[in-house]
Coordinates of C-alpha atoms and ligand atoms in Angstrom, one line a residue:
M1171 CA -2.4 8.6 -22.2
S1172 CA -0.6 6.2 -20.9
R1173 CA -2.4 4.6 -17.4
L1174 CA -1.1 3.1 -14.1
V1175 CA -0.9 -0.9 -13.8
L1176 CA -0.3 -1.3 -10.4
V1177 CA 0.8 -5.1 -9.5
L1178 CA 1.4 -6.1 -5.9
G1179 CA 3.9 -8.2 -4.0
D1180 CA 1.6 -10.6 -4.0
Q1181 CA 0.5 -10.4 -7.6
L1182 CA 3.4 -11.8 -9.6
S1183 CA 2.2 -13.8 -12.3
P1184 CA 2.7 -12.8 -16.3
E1185 CA -1.2 -13.7 -15.9
L1186 CA -2.7 -11.5 -13.5
A1187 CA -5.8 -9.6 -14.7
G1188 CA -4.1 -6.1 -14.6
L1189 CA -1.1 -6.9 -16.4
Q1190 CA -3.5 -8.8 -19.3
A1191 CA -5.8 -5.8 -19.6
A1192 CA -3.0 -3.1 -20.2
D1193 CA -1.1 -2.0 -22.5
R1194 CA 2.5 -3.0 -23.1
A1195 CA 3.9 -0.4 -25.3
A1196 CA 2.0 2.7 -23.4
D1197 CA 1.3 1.3 -20.0
I1198 CA 3.5 1.8 -17.2
V1199 CA 3.7 -1.0 -14.4
V1200 CA 4.1 0.1 -10.4
M1201 CA 5.5 -1.6 -8.1
A1202 CA 6.3 -0.8 -4.8
E1203 CA 8.6 -1.9 -1.7
V1204 CA 6.8 0.6 0.8
A1205 CA 6.9 0.9 4.6
E1206 CA 3.0 0.9 5.1
E1207 CA 2.6 -2.9 4.2
A1208 CA 5.8 -3.7 5.2
S1209 CA 5.1 -2.6 9.1
Y1210 CA 1.2 -2.3 9.4
V1211 CA 2.1 -6.1 11.4
G1212 CA 5.9 -6.6 12.8
H1213 CA 6.0 -9.4 9.4
H1214 CA 9.0 -12.3 9.9
P1215 CA 12.2 -10.5 8.5
K1216 CA 12.0 -13.7 6.0
K1217 CA 8.6 -13.1 4.8
I1218 CA 9.5 -9.3 3.9
A1219 CA 12.7 -10.8 2.4
F1220 CA 11.0 -13.1 0.0
I1221 CA 8.8 -10.8 -1.4
F1222 CA 10.7 -7.4 -1.5
A1223 CA 13.4 -10.0 -3.4
S1224 CA 10.8 -11.7 -5.8
M1225 CA 8.9 -8.2 -6.4
R1226 CA 12.3 -7.5 -7.9
K1227 CA 12.9 -9.8 -9.9
F1228 CA 9.6 -9.8 -11.7
A1229 CA 10.4 -6.5 -12.7
A1230 CA 13.4 -6.8 -14.2
S1231 CA 11.3 -10.4 -15.9
L1232 CA 8.7 -7.5 -17.4
R1233 CA 11.7 -5.6 -18.3
A1234 CA 12.6 -8.1 -20.5
A1235 CA 9.6 -9.2 -21.4
G1236 CA 9.5 -4.8 -23.2
W1237 CA 7.2 -3.3 -20.5
Q1238 CA 7.9 0.0 -18.2
V1239 CA 7.9 -1.0 -14.8
A1240 CA 8.4 2.1 -12.8
Y1241 CA 9.9 0.5 -9.1
S1242 CA 10.6 2.0 -5.8
E1243 CA 12.6 0.4 -3.7
F1244 CA 12.0 1.1 -0.4
D1245 CA 15.4 2.8 0.5
D1246 CA 14.5 6.1 -2.7
S1247 CA 14.1 8.6 -1.3
E1248 CA 11.6 9.9 -2.8
N1249 CA 9.6 7.3 -1.7
S1250 CA 6.6 7.9 0.1
G1251 CA 5.5 4.7 1.4
S1252 CA 2.6 3.6 0.8
I1253 CA 0.7 2.2 -1.5
A1254 CA -2.0 4.9 -2.7
G1255 CA 0.9 7.5 -2.0
E1256 CA 3.6 6.0 -4.4
L1257 CA 0.2 5.6 -7.3
L1258 CA 0.1 10.1 -6.9
R1259 CA 3.6 10.7 -7.5
R1260 CA 3.9 8.2 -10.8
A1261 CA 0.5 10.0 -11.3
D1262 CA 2.1 12.9 -11.0
Q1263 CA 5.4 11.9 -12.5
Y1264 CA 3.6 10.0 -16.0
E1265 CA 0.9 12.9 -16.0
A1266 CA -1.7 9.6 -15.8
S1267 CA -4.9 9.9 -14.2
D1268 CA -6.1 5.9 -14.5
V1269 CA -5.0 3.2 -13.3
V1270 CA -5.8 -0.5 -13.2
V1271 CA -5.5 -2.7 -10.3
T1272 CA -5.5 -6.1 -9.9
E1273 CA -7.8 -6.7 -6.5
P1274 CA -5.7 -7.3 -3.3
G1275 CA -6.6 -9.8 -1.1
E1276 CA -6.7 -8.0 1.7
W1277 CA -10.3 -5.6 2.2
R1278 CA -7.8 -2.6 4.5
L1279 CA -5.8 -2.5 1.1
I1280 CA -9.3 -2.7 -1.5
E1281 CA -10.8 0.2 1.1
A1282 CA -7.5 2.2 0.8
L1283 CA -7.4 1.6 -3.3
R1284 CA -11.3 3.3 -3.8
D1285 CA -10.5 6.3 -1.2
V1286 CA -7.1 6.9 -4.7
P1287 CA -8.2 10.4 -5.9
L1288 CA -7.6 8.5 -9.2
K1289 CA -9.2 7.5 -12.1
V1290 CA -8.7 3.1 -10.6
E1291 CA -10.4 0.2 -12.5
M1292 CA -10.3 -2.5 -10.1
L1293 CA -10.5 -5.6 -11.6
E1294 CA -11.0 -9.3 -10.0
D1295 CA -8.2 -11.6 -9.5
D1296 CA -8.4 -14.4 -11.8
R1297 CA -5.5 -16.3 -10.3
F1298 CA -8.4 -18.2 -8.4
L1299 CA -10.8 -21.0 -9.8
A1300 CA -13.9 -20.2 -8.5
S1301 CA -15.0 -15.9 -8.7
H1302 CA -16.9 -13.9 -6.0
A1303 CA -20.0 -15.0 -7.9
E1304 CA -19.2 -18.7 -8.7
F1305 CA -18.6 -18.8 -4.9
E1306 CA -21.3 -16.2 -3.6
R1307 CA -24.1 -18.7 -5.8
W1308 CA -22.5 -21.7 -4.5
A1309 CA -22.9 -20.5 -1.0
E1310 CA -26.7 -18.5 -1.2
G1311 CA -29.6 -20.8 0.6
R1312 CA -26.9 -23.5 2.5
K1313 CA -27.6 -23.8 5.7
A1314 CA -23.9 -25.0 5.9
L1315 CA -21.1 -24.0 3.9
R1316 CA -19.0 -27.2 4.4
M1317 CA -16.0 -27.4 2.0
E1318 CA -15.7 -30.6 1.0
Y1319 CA -19.3 -30.3 -1.2
F1320 CA -18.1 -27.1 -2.1
Y1321 CA -14.2 -29.3 -3.4
R1322 CA -16.2 -31.7 -5.4
E1323 CA -17.6 -28.1 -7.3
M1324 CA -14.0 -27.9 -7.8
R1325 CA -13.5 -31.3 -9.2
R1326 CA -15.8 -31.0 -11.5
K1327 CA -15.6 -27.6 -12.8
T1328 CA -11.3 -28.6 -13.2
G1329 CA -11.5 -31.9 -14.5
L1330 CA -9.0 -33.1 -11.7
L1331 CA -8.6 -36.4 -10.6
M1332 CA -12.6 -37.0 -12.7
D1333 CA -13.1 -40.3 -14.6
G1334 CA -15.8 -39.0 -17.1
D1335 CA -18.6 -37.7 -14.5
N1336 CA -17.6 -39.8 -11.4
P1337 CA -14.5 -39.3 -9.2
A1338 CA -11.5 -41.1 -10.0
E1339 CA -10.5 -44.6 -8.9
G1340 CA -14.9 -44.0 -7.1
K1341 CA -14.8 -41.8 -4.4
W1342 CA -13.8 -38.3 -3.6
N1343 CA -12.1 -38.0 -0.4
F1344 CA -9.5 -40.8 0.4
D1345 CA -8.2 -39.6 3.9
H1346 CA -9.9 -42.3 6.3
E1347 CA -6.4 -43.3 5.0
N1348 CA -4.8 -40.7 5.0
R1349 CA -3.2 -39.2 8.3
K1350 CA -1.1 -41.7 10.3
P1351 CA 1.1 -41.0 13.3
A1352 CA 4.5 -40.0 12.9
P1353 CA 7.6 -42.5 11.2
D1354 CA 10.4 -43.5 12.5
E1355 CA 12.2 -42.4 9.7
V1356 CA 11.1 -39.4 6.8
S1357 CA 12.8 -40.3 3.3
F1358 CA 12.6 -37.0 1.9
G1359 CA 15.6 -34.6 3.1
G1360 CA 13.1 -31.4 2.4
P1361 CA 12.4 -28.5 1.0
M1362 CA 15.1 -27.5 -2.1
Q1363 CA 16.4 -25.1 -0.9
F1364 CA 18.2 -21.8 -3.1
T1365 CA 21.4 -19.7 -2.6
P1366 CA 21.2 -16.1 -2.1
D1367 CA 22.7 -15.0 -5.4
E1368 CA 23.0 -10.9 -5.7
V1369 CA 19.9 -9.8 -5.7
V1370 CA 18.7 -11.0 -3.6
Q1371 CA 21.8 -10.3 -1.3
E1372 CA 20.8 -6.4 -1.1
V1373 CA 17.5 -7.6 -0.4
L1374 CA 18.9 -9.4 2.6
D1375 CA 20.5 -6.4 3.9
L1376 CA 18.3 -3.6 3.2
V1377 CA 15.9 -6.4 5.6
E1378 CA 18.6 -7.0 8.0
A1379 CA 19.1 -2.8 8.5
R1380 CA 15.7 -2.0 8.5
F1381 CA 13.5 -5.2 10.1
G1382 CA 16.2 -6.7 12.0
D1383 CA 15.1 -6.6 15.6
N1384 CA 11.3 -8.1 13.9
F1385 CA 10.5 -11.5 15.4
G1386 CA 11.9 -14.1 13.5
D1387 CA 15.6 -15.0 12.1
L1388 CA 16.0 -13.8 8.3
R1389 CA 19.4 -16.3 7.5
P1390 CA 19.9 -18.7 6.5
F1391 CA 17.5 -17.8 3.9
W1392 CA 16.4 -21.0 1.0
F1393 CA 13.9 -19.5 -0.2
A1394 CA 12.9 -19.5 -3.8
T1395 CA 12.4 -16.0 -5.2
D1396 CA 11.6 -16.3 -8.6
R1397 CA 9.6 -18.3 -11.2
S1398 CA 11.6 -21.2 -12.7
Q1399 CA 13.2 -21.4 -8.6
A1400 CA 9.9 -21.6 -7.4
R1401 CA 9.0 -24.8 -10.2
R1402 CA 12.2 -26.8 -9.6
A1403 CA 11.4 -26.8 -5.7
L1404 CA 7.9 -28.2 -7.1
S1405 CA 9.1 -31.0 -8.9
K1406 CA 11.4 -32.0 -6.3
F1407 CA 8.5 -32.7 -3.8
I1408 CA 5.9 -33.9 -6.2
R1409 CA 8.7 -36.8 -6.9
E1410 CA 10.2 -37.0 -3.9
A1411 CA 7.3 -36.4 -1.2
L1412 CA 4.1 -36.8 -2.4
P1413 CA 3.9 -40.2 -2.8
K1414 CA 4.1 -39.6 1.6
F1415 CA 1.7 -36.6 1.9
G1416 CA -1.2 -38.1 2.3
D1417 CA 0.1 -40.9 4.7
F1418 CA 1.9 -38.2 7.5
Q1419 CA 0.4 -35.3 6.9
D1420 CA -0.9 -34.5 10.4
A1421 CA 2.1 -35.9 11.5
M1422 CA 5.1 -34.2 13.3
L1423 CA 8.3 -34.8 14.5
M1424 CA 11.3 -32.9 16.0
E1425 CA 14.0 -33.7 14.4
N1426 CA 12.0 -33.1 11.0
R1427 CA 10.4 -30.0 10.4
F1428 CA 8.7 -30.7 6.9
L1429 CA 7.7 -34.6 6.7
Y1430 CA 6.7 -34.8 3.9
H1431 CA 4.8 -31.1 2.9
A1432 CA 5.2 -29.5 -0.4
V1433 CA 6.3 -25.7 1.7
I1434 CA 4.9 -24.3 -1.7
S1435 CA 2.2 -21.7 -0.4
M1436 CA 4.6 -18.7 -0.5
Y1437 CA 5.4 -19.7 -3.4
L1438 CA 1.4 -19.9 -5.4
N1439 CA 0.2 -16.9 -2.4
A1440 CA 2.6 -14.6 -3.8
G1441 CA 2.2 -15.2 -7.2
L1442 CA 4.8 -17.3 -8.5
L1443 CA 3.2 -20.9 -9.2
T1444 CA -0.4 -21.4 -10.4
V1445 CA -2.7 -23.6 -9.0
M1446 CA -3.3 -25.5 -12.1
E1447 CA 0.4 -26.1 -12.5
I1448 CA 0.3 -27.5 -9.6
C1449 CA -2.1 -30.0 -9.6
E1450 CA -1.7 -30.7 -12.9
A1451 CA 1.9 -31.7 -11.5
A1452 CA 0.6 -33.8 -8.9
Q1453 CA -2.3 -35.5 -11.1
D1454 CA 0.9 -36.3 -13.5
A1455 CA 2.5 -38.1 -10.7
W1456 CA -1.1 -40.0 -10.2
Q1457 CA -1.3 -41.3 -13.7
A1458 CA 2.3 -42.2 -14.5
G1459 CA 1.5 -44.5 -11.0
D1460 CA 4.5 -42.6 -8.9
V1461 CA 1.7 -41.6 -6.6
P1462 CA -0.8 -43.1 -4.5
I1463 CA -4.2 -41.9 -4.7
N1464 CA -4.8 -41.6 -1.3
A1465 CA -2.1 -38.8 -1.5
A1466 CA -2.8 -37.3 -4.7
E1467 CA -6.2 -36.7 -3.5
G1468 CA -5.4 -34.9 -0.5
F1469 CA -2.6 -33.0 -2.2
I1470 CA -5.0 -31.5 -4.8
R1471 CA -8.2 -30.8 -2.4
Q1472 CA -5.6 -28.7 -0.1
I1473 CA -5.4 -26.3 -3.2
I1474 CA -8.8 -26.7 -5.0
G1475 CA -10.9 -27.1 -1.6
W1476 CA -9.2 -25.8 0.9
R1477 CA -7.5 -22.9 -0.2
E1478 CA -9.9 -21.9 -2.4
Y1479 CA -12.9 -22.1 0.2
V1480 CA -11.2 -19.9 2.6
R1481 CA -10.8 -17.5 0.1
G1482 CA -14.6 -17.2 -0.3
I1483 CA -15.4 -17.3 2.8
Y1484 CA -12.9 -14.0 3.3
F1485 CA -14.4 -12.0 0.9
L1486 CA -18.3 -13.7 1.5
E1487 CA -18.6 -12.6 5.2
G1488 CA -17.3 -8.6 4.3
P1489 CA -14.3 -6.9 6.4
D1490 CA -15.5 -6.9 9.8
Y1491 CA -14.4 -11.2 9.4
T1492 CA -11.5 -10.1 11.2
R1493 CA -12.4 -9.4 14.2
R1494 CA -15.3 -11.8 15.1
N1495 CA -15.1 -13.0 18.9
A1496 CA -17.8 -15.5 18.7
L1497 CA -16.3 -17.2 22.4
T1498 CA -15.9 -13.6 24.2
H1499 CA -12.0 -15.0 24.6
D1500 CA -10.0 -12.0 25.6
R1501 CA -6.5 -13.1 27.1
D1502 CA -4.0 -11.3 26.1
L1503 CA -1.6 -13.6 23.8
P1504 CA 1.5 -15.1 25.8
W1505 CA 5.2 -13.9 25.7
L1506 CA 5.9 -17.6 24.5
Y1507 CA 4.3 -16.9 21.0
W1508 CA 7.2 -14.7 20.9
G1509 CA 10.0 -17.5 22.2
G1510 CA 9.4 -16.6 25.7
E1511 CA 10.5 -19.3 27.7
T1512 CA 8.2 -22.3 28.0
K1513 CA 8.6 -26.1 29.3
M1514 CA 5.6 -27.1 26.9
Q1515 CA 7.9 -28.6 24.0
C1516 CA 5.2 -29.0 21.5
M1517 CA 5.0 -25.5 22.0
A1518 CA 8.8 -24.5 22.4
R1519 CA 9.7 -26.6 19.1
A1520 CA 6.2 -24.8 16.7
V1521 CA 7.8 -21.7 18.0
E1522 CA 11.4 -22.5 17.2
Q1523 CA 10.7 -23.2 13.8
T1524 CA 8.4 -20.3 13.3
R1525 CA 11.2 -17.9 14.2
E1526 CA 14.2 -20.1 12.6
E1527 CA 11.9 -20.7 8.8
A1528 CA 8.8 -18.3 8.6
Y1529 CA 7.0 -21.7 8.6
A1530 CA 5.2 -23.9 9.8
H1531 CA 3.0 -27.2 8.3
H1532 CA -0.7 -26.9 9.0
I1533 CA -0.8 -29.8 12.3
Q1534 CA 1.4 -27.8 14.0
R1535 CA -0.5 -24.6 13.3
L1536 CA -4.3 -25.8 14.0
M1537 CA -3.3 -28.7 16.8
V1538 CA -0.2 -27.1 18.7
T1539 CA -0.1 -23.1 18.4
G1540 CA -3.5 -23.0 17.0
N1541 CA -4.9 -25.7 19.7
F1542 CA -3.4 -23.9 22.8
A1543 CA -4.3 -20.6 22.2
L1544 CA -8.3 -21.4 21.4
L1545 CA -7.8 -23.8 24.8
A1546 CA -6.7 -21.2 26.8
G1547 CA -8.9 -18.4 25.6
I1548 CA -6.2 -15.7 23.5
D1549 CA -8.2 -12.9 22.2
P1550 CA -8.6 -14.3 18.7
A1551 CA -7.3 -10.8 16.8
Q1552 CA -4.1 -11.6 19.0
V1553 CA -3.7 -14.7 17.2
H1554 CA -4.3 -13.5 14.1
E1555 CA -1.8 -11.1 14.3
W1556 CA 0.6 -13.2 15.4
Y1557 CA -0.1 -16.3 12.5
L1558 CA -0.2 -12.5 10.0
A1559 CA 3.1 -11.8 10.9
V1560 CA 5.0 -14.8 11.1
Y1561 CA 4.7 -17.0 8.0
A1562 CA 6.1 -16.1 4.6
D1563 CA 3.0 -17.3 3.4
A1564 CA 0.8 -15.3 5.1
F1565 CA -1.9 -12.9 3.5
E1566 CA -4.6 -11.7 5.2
W1567 CA -7.7 -13.7 2.1
V1568 CA -5.9 -17.2 3.3
E1569 CA -4.6 -16.4 6.6
A1570 CA -7.9 -14.2 8.4
P1571 CA -9.8 -17.6 7.8
N1572 CA -7.7 -20.3 8.7
T1573 CA -6.8 -18.3 12.1
I1574 CA -10.2 -16.6 13.4
G1575 CA -12.6 -19.9 11.5
M1576 CA -11.3 -23.0 11.6
S1577 CA -8.4 -22.7 14.4
Q1578 CA -10.1 -19.7 17.0
Y1579 CA -13.4 -20.2 16.4
A1580 CA -14.7 -16.9 16.0
D1581 CA -16.4 -16.7 13.9
G1582 CA -19.0 -18.7 15.4
G1583 CA -18.5 -22.3 13.3
I1584 CA -18.8 -20.7 9.7
I1585 CA -15.6 -23.0 8.5
A1586 CA -15.8 -26.1 11.9
S1587 CA -18.5 -27.8 12.2
K1588 CA -16.9 -27.9 15.6
P1589 CA -13.8 -26.4 17.6
Y1590 CA -10.5 -28.1 16.9
V1591 CA -10.0 -28.5 20.1
S1592 CA -7.5 -31.7 22.2
S1593 CA -6.5 -32.0 25.1
G1594 CA -2.2 -33.8 24.7
A1595 CA -3.0 -37.5 23.6
Y1596 CA -3.4 -36.1 20.0
I1597 CA -0.6 -34.2 19.8
N1598 CA 1.2 -37.4 21.9
R1599 CA 0.1 -39.8 19.4
M1600 CA 0.7 -37.3 16.4
S1601 CA 4.7 -36.1 17.1
N1602 CA 7.3 -37.3 19.4
Y1603 CA 6.5 -33.9 21.3
C1604 CA 5.8 -35.7 24.3
K1605 CA 9.1 -38.0 24.9
S1606 CA 10.9 -34.9 25.5
C1607 CA 8.7 -32.6 27.6
A1608 CA 9.0 -31.6 31.5
Y1609 CA 5.0 -32.6 31.2
S1610 CA 3.5 -35.7 31.7
V1611 CA 1.0 -36.3 28.8
T1612 CA -0.6 -39.5 31.0
T1613 CA -0.8 -37.2 34.0
K1614 CA -4.3 -35.1 33.9
T1615 CA -4.6 -33.3 37.2
G1616 CA -1.4 -32.3 40.0
E1617 CA 2.2 -31.4 38.7
G1618 CA 3.5 -31.9 36.1
A1619 CA 0.1 -32.6 34.0
C1620 CA 0.0 -31.7 30.4
P1621 CA -1.5 -28.0 30.5
F1622 CA -3.3 -29.6 26.9
N1623 CA -5.2 -32.1 29.3
L1624 CA -5.9 -29.2 32.2
L1625 CA -7.3 -26.4 29.7
Y1626 CA -9.3 -28.7 26.9
W1627 CA -11.5 -30.0 30.1
H1628 CA -11.4 -27.0 30.7
F1629 CA -12.8 -25.2 27.6
L1630 CA -15.0 -27.5 27.4
D1631 CA -16.6 -26.6 30.8
R1632 CA -16.5 -23.0 30.2
H1633 CA -18.2 -23.4 27.1
R1634 CA -20.9 -26.1 27.5
D1635 CA -23.9 -23.4 27.1
R1636 CA -22.6 -23.1 23.1
F1637 CA -21.0 -27.0 22.4
E1638 CA -23.2 -29.2 24.7
G1639 CA -26.1 -29.7 22.2
N1640 CA -23.4 -30.4 19.4
A1641 CA -23.6 -33.8 17.6
R1642 CA -19.8 -34.3 17.3
M1643 CA -18.8 -33.2 21.1
G1644 CA -21.7 -35.3 22.4
N1645 CA -19.1 -37.5 23.3
M1646 CA -16.1 -35.3 25.2
Y1647 CA -19.4 -34.2 27.2
R1648 CA -20.5 -37.2 28.6
T1649 CA -16.9 -38.2 29.5
W1650 CA -16.1 -35.1 31.8
D1651 CA -19.6 -35.7 33.2
R1652 CA -18.9 -39.6 34.1
M1653 CA -15.7 -38.2 36.1
D1654 CA -16.5 -37.8 39.3
A1655 CA -17.0 -34.6 40.9
E1656 CA -14.1 -33.9 42.8
R1657 CA -12.3 -35.0 40.2
R1658 CA -13.3 -32.4 37.9
K1659 CA -13.7 -29.6 40.1
T1660 CA -9.5 -30.1 40.5
V1661 CA -8.8 -30.8 36.7
L1662 CA -10.7 -26.9 37.1
S1663 CA -8.9 -25.6 39.5
D1664 CA -5.3 -26.4 38.5
A1665 CA -6.3 -25.1 35.1
Q1666 CA -7.4 -22.0 36.5
A1667 CA -3.9 -21.2 38.5
W1668 CA -1.6 -22.8 35.8
L1669 CA -3.6 -19.9 33.7
A1670 CA -2.9 -17.6 36.9
R1671 CA 0.9 -19.1 36.4
M1672 CA 1.3 -18.2 33.2
E1673 CA -0.3 -15.1 32.5
A1674 CA 2.1 -14.0 36.2
G1675 CA 5.4 -14.7 34.1
E1676 CA 5.9 -17.7 35.8
V1677 CA 7.7 -20.4 33.0
V1678 CA 5.0 -22.7 32.4
Ligands
LIG413 C1 -3.9 -21.6 12.8 C2 -3.5 -21.3 10.8 C3 -3.2 -20.2 9.8 C4 -3.0 -20.1 8.7 N1 -2.2 -19.1 8.0 C5 -2.3 -19.8 6.3 C6 -1.6 -18.9 5.9 O1 -1.7 -17.4 6.3 N2 -1.4 -19.1 4.7 C7 -1.6 -20.1 3.8 O2 -1.1 -19.8 2.6 N3 -1.9 -21.0 4.4 C8 -2.3 -20.7 5.8 N4 -2.9 -21.9 6.8 C9 -3.0 -22.8 5.9 C10 -1.9 -24.0 6.1 O3 -2.0 -24.2 7.4 C11 -0.4 -24.1 5.0 O4 -1.4 -23.6 3.7 C12 0.0 -25.0 5.2 O5 0.9 -25.2 6.0 C13 1.5 -24.9 4.5 O6 2.5 -25.7 4.1 P1 2.7 -25.9 2.5 O7 2.8 -25.4 2.0 O8 3.9 -27.5 3.0 O9 1.1 -27.4 2.4 P2 1.2 -28.5 1.9 O10 0.6 -29.2 3.7 O11 1.8 -29.3 1.4 O12 -0.1 -28.4 1.0 C14 -0.2 -27.8 0.0 C15 -0.6 -26.7 -0.3 O13 -2.0 -26.5 0.2 C16 -2.9 -25.3 0.3 N5 -3.5 -25.9 1.8 C17 -2.8 -26.4 2.9 N6 -3.9 -26.2 3.7 C18 -4.7 -24.8 3.4 C19 -5.8 -24.7 4.3 N7 -6.1 -25.3 5.3 N8 -5.9 -22.8 3.5 C20 -5.3 -22.5 2.3 N9 -4.7 -22.8 1.4 C21 -4.1 -24.9 2.2 C22 -1.7 -24.5 0.6 O14 -1.6 -23.5 -0.6 C23 -0.2 -25.3 0.8 O15 0.9 -25.3 -0.1 C24 -3.2 -21.9 8.3 C25 -3.3 -22.9 9.0 C26 -3.9 -23.0 10.2 C27 -4.5 -23.9 11.2
LIG414 S1 3.1 -33.2 27.0 FE1 2.0 -31.5 26.4 S2 3.3 -29.8 26.6 FE2 5.0 -31.0 26.6 S3 4.6 -32.2 24.6 FE3 2.8 -33.1 24.8 S4 0.9 -31.8 24.7 FE4 2.5 -30.7 25.0

C-alpha cells in the first residue's frame, strides 16, 4: 500500500529525510499551497510568490526524477485550505493511511500534524548540523547558553576552517576586524536577479489576485526559485561580495540596500541551498586566497553558529516561546511599521526597503526596527508577528528566537546577555541615514532631538531594577547617573511626550 510523503514549502530539498525514507515507486508525495499557511500572518506577497513558485518547480523536478506527486494548487476547487485537510483528502484518494513527514519548523504545524487522524511518522529534519538531542546535550547544565561556545562545537564537528584541532589562522573569531562604518562606495552590484519565467509569472498573477492587499510590493520580482538559480546567486556573492562581507557587515546606506550581504537566507531556509555547500564555497574561496579569514570566518559563523544556535533555542524552549514578554512591554506596534509616514529617516528607509524587497539585512532588523520597538516598549508578540510576515526568509524557528530573544529581550536573556539597545549615535556611526533626517542625532533633548536618544535613556531608566546589576551595562547607568537631575528629568519627560504623540497618531 502506498504511503503519503508530505513535503512542505520550506522543505524543497531532494535530500529531505521524508524523501530519503520513501519508496519512489510506491509512495505519493503530497505538496499543497493552502490558505491556512498563506494567511496565518499577512505574509509579504513576494514571500508567498517565492514559496509557491519554488514549490511548483520542485514538484516538477520530483516528477522528472520519477516520483508521483499529488500537488494542490491554491485555486484548485477541491483544495481544503489546510495541510491536515489536504492529507486527509489525498489519503482518501490513494487509499493510504500512513504518512511520512519531516518535522516542520514551527510548533503550530507540528501540533496540527500530530492531531491528524492518520498514522503520521514524523522524522527529524536532518538538513541542520545539530540534532535536537545534540543541542540538548550541549545546553544541559550550562548556566548561560552562549552562541560562541556552541559555534566552536560546530566548527569541530564540520572541520570548517580548522587546522587539525585548532581554528584556522589561530583564532575562533575575527570579529574585532569587522564592523567598519559605512563605506563611501560599494563595489558589489547586489544579489543576482532573475527574470520571472512562465511558472513564476503564473504564480505572480495568482498572488496579485489573492494577496494583493497584503503589506509589500510583489513586483519587480527577482528571487531565485530553484536550486540552480540559487546556486548561481550564491556563486556571485562568494566571488564579488564575500571578500568585504566582514568589514562592512554592520554598515547601512541609504543608496544601497544589500551592501556586501549574501541575500541567500530565503533560499537556504526553503531548502534550495544546503548549509554545507554554502560554507564549503566560502572556505574554498578563503583557501584559494580570494577571501580574507575575517570575512570567511564571520560569514561561516552566521550559518553554522547563529543559525543553528537559534534553531536549537527555539526547540529547546518549547511552544510558549513566542508569547514570552520578560520586560512586560505592551504598546501596540505603531502604524509606521506598515509604511505610515515617519520623520525618522532610519525607520522610514528600513520599512520602505522591507516593503519593496521583503529583505533587510541583520543590522537594519536588529539596530533600527528592532532597537526602536524595544526602546519604545512595543508588545513583543506584535513585533514577532511583524517580522514573521514581512521578510521572505521568515520561518518561525529562525524568526522567533531572533525577534523574541535577540532583538526584544522578551525571553529574559536566554539569547542576548544584554538588550540590543542604542541611542542615535550608533546608527549615525554605522549609516548615512542621520545626515538627511528631520531629527538631529546630536541633539539630546528638546525640539528636533533624535527619538532614539530620548528613548534610550527612558528604556534604561524604566528597567533599572533588571539591568543595573548587569556587568555589561554598568557604564551606561554610570553615564546616566552623572547627568544632572534636571537634565534627566527633561530627557524622561521629552521621551514620554514623544511616545504620547506617536500613540496619538501624529507623524513622528
Ligand atoms: C529581529 C530579527 C529577525 C530576524 N528574522 C529572521 C528570519 O525570519 N529568517 C532568517 O533567516 N533570519 C532572520 N534574522 C537573521 C538575519 O537578519 C538574516 O538571516 C539575514 O539578514 C539574512 O540576510 P542575508 O542572507 O543577506 O544574510 P548575511 O548577512 O549575508 O548572512 C549570511 C547567512 O547567515 C545566516 N544568518 C545570519 N545571521 C543570522 C541569525 N541571527 N540567525 C539565523 N541565521 C543567520 C543566514 O542564513 C544568512 O543568509 C533576523 C534577525 C533579527 C535581528
Ligand atoms: S537622527 Fe535619529 S531618527 Fe534620524 S536617522 Fe538618525 S538615528 Fe534615526
